Amino acid sequence: MGKIIEVRFEHSRTMCIALQRLCHFYEVPGWIGKDIKWDEMDQFYIKNHGDKYWWANRYAGANLPDFVFKAFENNDDLTGAEKKIMKIVSKEKGPYYVAATAENCLMVRDHELAHAMWYLDEEYRDKATKIVDKYWDKCSILVSHLSQHYDGAVLKDEVHAYVGVYTMYLNGAFVPYPMDMHRELKDLFDEYIVNYEPRFVKYGKK
């Protein structure tokens, strides 16, 4: 079983700016696996949304698997914020997953931890996948909504994490989901999360 590293930021915007390039590399459609340059991202968001911080202003939490950090460890153009993140994980040896949270948005903490368990715990992932598959045909609106923000490769993980432990967002966005699916995923999360004691790191603190 791998390790969960919870990195706590003071504000979600600071968090998203620090992790934006890594998150795009991992799960944002059109950017996955690419050699992303900051100028390229800035120009994309200015052209398409009128604000280079458009993406950074939209998210309350973030989550990243270990292979993303390994992909960036030899980059020679890391920002100061990216260097701080890389230093936090630099001494980790085994499988790990970073769950990023912010003081102003702690309601998403369980959502980020659910992603971590999906990646690290095969038994949890298998059980969660079975629940998602069971209700998939009843989630067309939900899937369509999430597909606008996440690549298909992580879509089932996102469905599980939103329906299981972040229905506040779905309710606010008026996105329907099966209540039985929510209860089953929430019970599964509660059963497995007790097996983990995340390493807690305050971003920016030595």
Tab-separated table of C-alpha atoms in Angstrom:
chain	number	residue	atom	x	y	z
A	1	MET	CA	0.000	0.000	0.000
A	2	GLY	CA	1.387	3.370	-1.003
A	3	LYS	CA	1.477	6.687	0.815
A	4	ILE	CA	-0.856	9.667	0.628
A	5	ILE	CA	0.840	13.046	0.902
A	6	GLU	CA	-1.538	15.875	1.748
A	7	VAL	CA	-0.092	19.259	0.800
A	8	ARG	CA	-2.042	22.110	2.402
A	9	PHE	CA	-2.024	25.552	0.790
A	10	GLU	CA	-3.378	28.759	2.283
A	11	HIS	CA	-5.573	29.478	-0.729
A	12	SER	CA	-6.908	27.427	-3.628
A	13	ARG	CA	-5.694	29.941	-6.231
A	14	THR	CA	-2.121	29.674	-4.956
A	15	MET	CA	-2.477	25.904	-5.082
A	16	CYS	CA	-3.782	25.851	-8.649
A	17	ILE	CA	-1.073	28.181	-9.953
A	18	ALA	CA	1.595	26.006	-8.330
A	19	LEU	CA	0.153	22.778	-9.740
A	20	GLN	CA	-1.380	23.973	-13.011
A	21	ARG	CA	1.233	22.557	-15.376
A	22	LEU	CA	1.392	19.219	-13.559
A	23	CYS	CA	-2.406	18.894	-13.512
A	24	HIS	CA	-2.628	19.641	-17.217
A	25	PHE	CA	0.019	17.016	-17.934
A	26	TYR	CA	-2.015	14.476	-15.959
A	27	GLU	CA	-5.698	14.978	-16.739
A	28	VAL	CA	-6.705	18.060	-18.748
A	29	PRO	CA	-7.948	17.221	-22.271
A	30	GLY	CA	-5.578	18.391	-24.976
A	31	TRP	CA	-2.556	18.670	-22.674
A	32	ILE	CA	-1.967	15.171	-21.319
A	33	GLY	CA	1.594	13.898	-21.529
A	34	LYS	CA	2.844	16.936	-23.445
A	35	ASP	CA	5.989	18.982	-22.925
A	36	ILE	CA	4.034	21.977	-21.636
A	37	LYS	CA	5.509	25.464	-21.512
A	38	TRP	CA	4.053	28.173	-19.324
A	39	ASP	CA	3.942	30.716	-22.147
A	40	GLU	CA	1.935	28.263	-24.202
A	41	MET	CA	-0.632	27.775	-21.438
A	42	ASP	CA	-0.868	31.485	-20.701
A	43	GLN	CA	-1.529	32.312	-24.345
A	44	PHE	CA	-4.107	29.522	-24.650
A	45	TYR	CA	-6.169	30.774	-21.713
A	46	ILE	CA	-5.856	34.426	-22.714
A	47	LYS	CA	-7.025	33.597	-26.251
A	48	ASN	CA	-9.865	31.252	-25.272
A	49	HIS	CA	-11.000	32.694	-21.932
A	50	GLY	CA	-9.543	36.194	-21.707
A	51	ASP	CA	-7.543	35.434	-18.555
A	52	LYS	CA	-4.360	33.421	-18.108
A	53	TYR	CA	-5.555	32.529	-14.600
A	54	TRP	CA	-8.925	31.201	-15.812
A	55	TRP	CA	-8.075	27.582	-14.946
A	56	ALA	CA	-6.432	28.483	-11.632
A	57	ASN	CA	-9.553	30.337	-10.490
A	58	ARG	CA	-11.885	27.384	-11.061
A	59	TYR	CA	-10.676	24.557	-8.814
A	60	ALA	CA	-10.801	24.000	-5.076
A	61	GLY	CA	-8.417	21.050	-4.814
A	62	ALA	CA	-5.980	18.989	-6.859
A	63	ASN	CA	-4.542	15.490	-6.923
A	64	LEU	CA	-1.551	13.967	-8.679
A	65	PRO	CA	0.025	10.487	-8.864
A	66	ASP	CA	3.728	9.869	-8.414
A	67	PHE	CA	4.529	9.383	-12.116
A	68	VAL	CA	3.631	13.012	-12.862
A	69	PHE	CA	6.334	14.276	-10.520
A	70	LYS	CA	8.836	11.814	-11.971
A	71	ALA	CA	8.068	13.208	-15.432
A	72	PHE	CA	8.982	16.715	-14.259
A	73	GLU	CA	11.950	15.993	-12.006
A	74	ASN	CA	14.553	16.806	-14.684
A	75	ASN	CA	12.816	19.875	-16.134
A	76	ASP	CA	15.101	22.904	-16.298
A	77	ASP	CA	12.243	25.429	-16.427
A	78	LEU	CA	10.446	24.745	-13.150
A	79	THR	CA	8.918	27.755	-11.446
A	80	GLY	CA	9.705	28.532	-7.816
A	81	ALA	CA	6.356	27.062	-6.787
A	82	GLU	CA	6.952	23.891	-8.800
A	83	LYS	CA	10.386	23.497	-7.208
A	84	LYS	CA	8.788	23.630	-3.743
A	85	ILE	CA	6.359	20.868	-4.711
A	86	MET	CA	9.116	18.743	-6.209
A	87	LYS	CA	11.163	19.115	-3.028
A	88	ILE	CA	8.266	17.808	-0.934
A	89	VAL	CA	8.146	14.535	-2.870
A	90	SER	CA	11.848	14.247	-3.710
A	91	LYS	CA	12.679	11.707	-0.992
A	92	GLU	CA	9.662	9.446	-1.514
A	93	LYS	CA	10.685	5.948	-2.606
A	94	GLY	CA	7.548	3.850	-2.903
A	95	PRO	CA	4.228	4.533	-4.619
A	96	TYR	CA	2.650	7.799	-3.466
A	97	TYR	CA	-0.142	10.193	-4.351
A	98	VAL	CA	-0.379	13.905	-3.640
A	99	ALA	CA	-3.710	15.266	-2.437
A	100	ALA	CA	-3.558	19.058	-2.522
A	101	THR	CA	-5.962	21.000	-0.338
A	102	ALA	CA	-6.421	24.648	0.641
A	103	GLU	CA	-7.467	26.329	3.864
A	104	ASN	CA	-10.338	28.139	2.122
A	105	CYS	CA	-11.725	24.983	0.468
A	106	LEU	CA	-11.402	22.098	2.914
A	107	MET	CA	-14.774	20.702	1.841
A	108	VAL	CA	-12.970	18.979	-1.059
A	109	ARG	CA	-10.473	17.135	1.141
A	110	ASP	CA	-12.282	13.772	1.036
A	111	HIS	CA	-12.666	14.116	-2.728
A	112	GLU	CA	-8.891	14.388	-3.147
A	113	LEU	CA	-8.269	11.508	-0.729
A	114	ALA	CA	-10.710	9.349	-2.709
A	115	HIS	CA	-8.590	9.922	-5.813
A	116	ALA	CA	-5.514	8.873	-3.854
A	117	MET	CA	-7.081	5.600	-2.767
A	118	TRP	CA	-8.299	4.904	-6.300
A	119	TYR	CA	-4.669	5.095	-7.474
A	120	LEU	CA	-2.925	3.381	-4.562
A	121	ASP	CA	-5.365	0.676	-3.477
A	122	GLU	CA	-6.264	-1.927	-6.089
A	123	GLU	CA	-8.954	-3.511	-3.918
A	124	TYR	CA	-10.636	-0.157	-3.288
A	125	ARG	CA	-10.408	0.749	-6.999
A	126	ASP	CA	-11.933	-2.556	-8.072
A	127	LYS	CA	-14.873	-2.184	-5.694
A	128	ALA	CA	-15.417	1.459	-6.606
A	129	THR	CA	-15.268	0.631	-10.318
A	130	LYS	CA	-17.956	-2.030	-9.909
A	131	ILE	CA	-20.233	0.506	-8.243
A	132	VAL	CA	-19.590	3.099	-10.949
A	133	ASP	CA	-20.196	0.539	-13.702
A	134	LYS	CA	-23.440	-0.578	-12.078
A	135	TYR	CA	-24.902	2.928	-12.279
A	136	TRP	CA	-23.076	4.197	-15.394
A	137	ASP	CA	-26.148	4.137	-17.642
A	138	LYS	CA	-27.920	6.450	-15.188
A	139	CYS	CA	-25.086	9.002	-15.203
A	140	SER	CA	-25.212	10.391	-18.747
A	141	ILE	CA	-25.645	14.030	-17.686
A	142	LEU	CA	-22.963	13.695	-15.020
A	143	VAL	CA	-20.519	12.058	-17.439
A	144	SER	CA	-21.198	14.705	-20.075
A	145	HIS	CA	-20.560	17.464	-17.536
A	146	LEU	CA	-17.302	16.017	-16.211
A	147	SER	CA	-16.052	15.228	-19.734
A	148	GLN	CA	-15.760	18.961	-20.341
A	149	HIS	CA	-13.044	19.179	-17.679
A	150	TYR	CA	-11.363	15.763	-17.484
A	151	ASP	CA	-9.852	13.353	-19.978
A	152	GLY	CA	-11.603	10.050	-20.577
A	153	ALA	CA	-8.709	8.153	-19.010
A	154	VAL	CA	-9.596	9.530	-15.556
A	155	LEU	CA	-13.356	9.853	-16.021
A	156	LYS	CA	-14.485	6.870	-13.932
A	157	ASP	CA	-12.167	7.980	-11.140
A	158	GLU	CA	-13.715	11.458	-11.265
A	159	VAL	CA	-17.268	10.099	-11.273
A	160	HIS	CA	-16.477	7.991	-8.215
A	161	ALA	CA	-14.849	10.878	-6.324
A	162	TYR	CA	-17.586	13.413	-7.083
A	163	VAL	CA	-20.569	11.145	-6.457
A	164	GLY	CA	-18.974	9.492	-3.445
A	165	VAL	CA	-17.714	12.424	-1.404
A	166	TYR	CA	-18.212	15.726	-3.219
A	167	THR	CA	-21.908	15.949	-4.002
A	168	MET	CA	-21.845	19.571	-2.784
A	169	TYR	CA	-20.354	20.519	-6.136
A	170	LEU	CA	-22.797	18.423	-8.151
A	171	ASN	CA	-25.765	19.823	-6.263
A	172	GLY	CA	-24.550	23.376	-6.810
A	173	ALA	CA	-24.080	22.735	-10.531
A	174	PHE	CA	-27.499	21.048	-10.771
A	175	VAL	CA	-25.925	17.830	-12.041
A	176	PRO	CA	-28.043	14.768	-11.133
A	177	TYR	CA	-26.610	11.509	-9.823
A	178	PRO	CA	-28.103	8.276	-8.378
A	179	MET	CA	-28.512	8.545	-4.608
A	180	ASP	CA	-27.935	4.813	-4.141
A	181	MET	CA	-24.651	5.179	-5.988
A	182	HIS	CA	-23.663	8.005	-3.646
A	183	ARG	CA	-24.456	5.966	-0.548
A	184	GLU	CA	-22.518	2.918	-1.771
A	185	LEU	CA	-19.439	4.933	-2.725
A	186	LYS	CA	-19.523	6.942	0.510
A	187	ASP	CA	-19.721	3.746	2.576
A	188	LEU	CA	-16.782	2.306	0.628
A	189	PHE	CA	-14.726	5.465	1.188
A	190	ASP	CA	-15.432	5.411	4.923
A	191	GLU	CA	-14.445	1.741	5.113
A	192	TYR	CA	-11.047	2.203	3.449
A	193	ILE	CA	-9.849	5.663	4.449
A	194	VAL	CA	-9.212	4.493	8.026
A	195	ASN	CA	-6.315	2.441	6.625
A	196	TYR	CA	-4.428	5.616	5.695
A	197	GLU	CA	-2.661	8.280	7.714
A	198	PRO	CA	-1.591	10.898	5.154
A	199	ARG	CA	1.751	12.627	5.530
A	200	PHE	CA	0.733	16.247	6.098
A	201	VAL	CA	2.865	19.041	4.645
A	202	LYS	CA	2.151	22.764	4.925
A	203	TYR	CA	3.113	24.356	1.619
A	204	GLY	CA	5.747	27.047	2.011
A	205	LYS	CA	6.780	25.942	5.514
A	206	LYS	CA	10.252	24.571	6.112
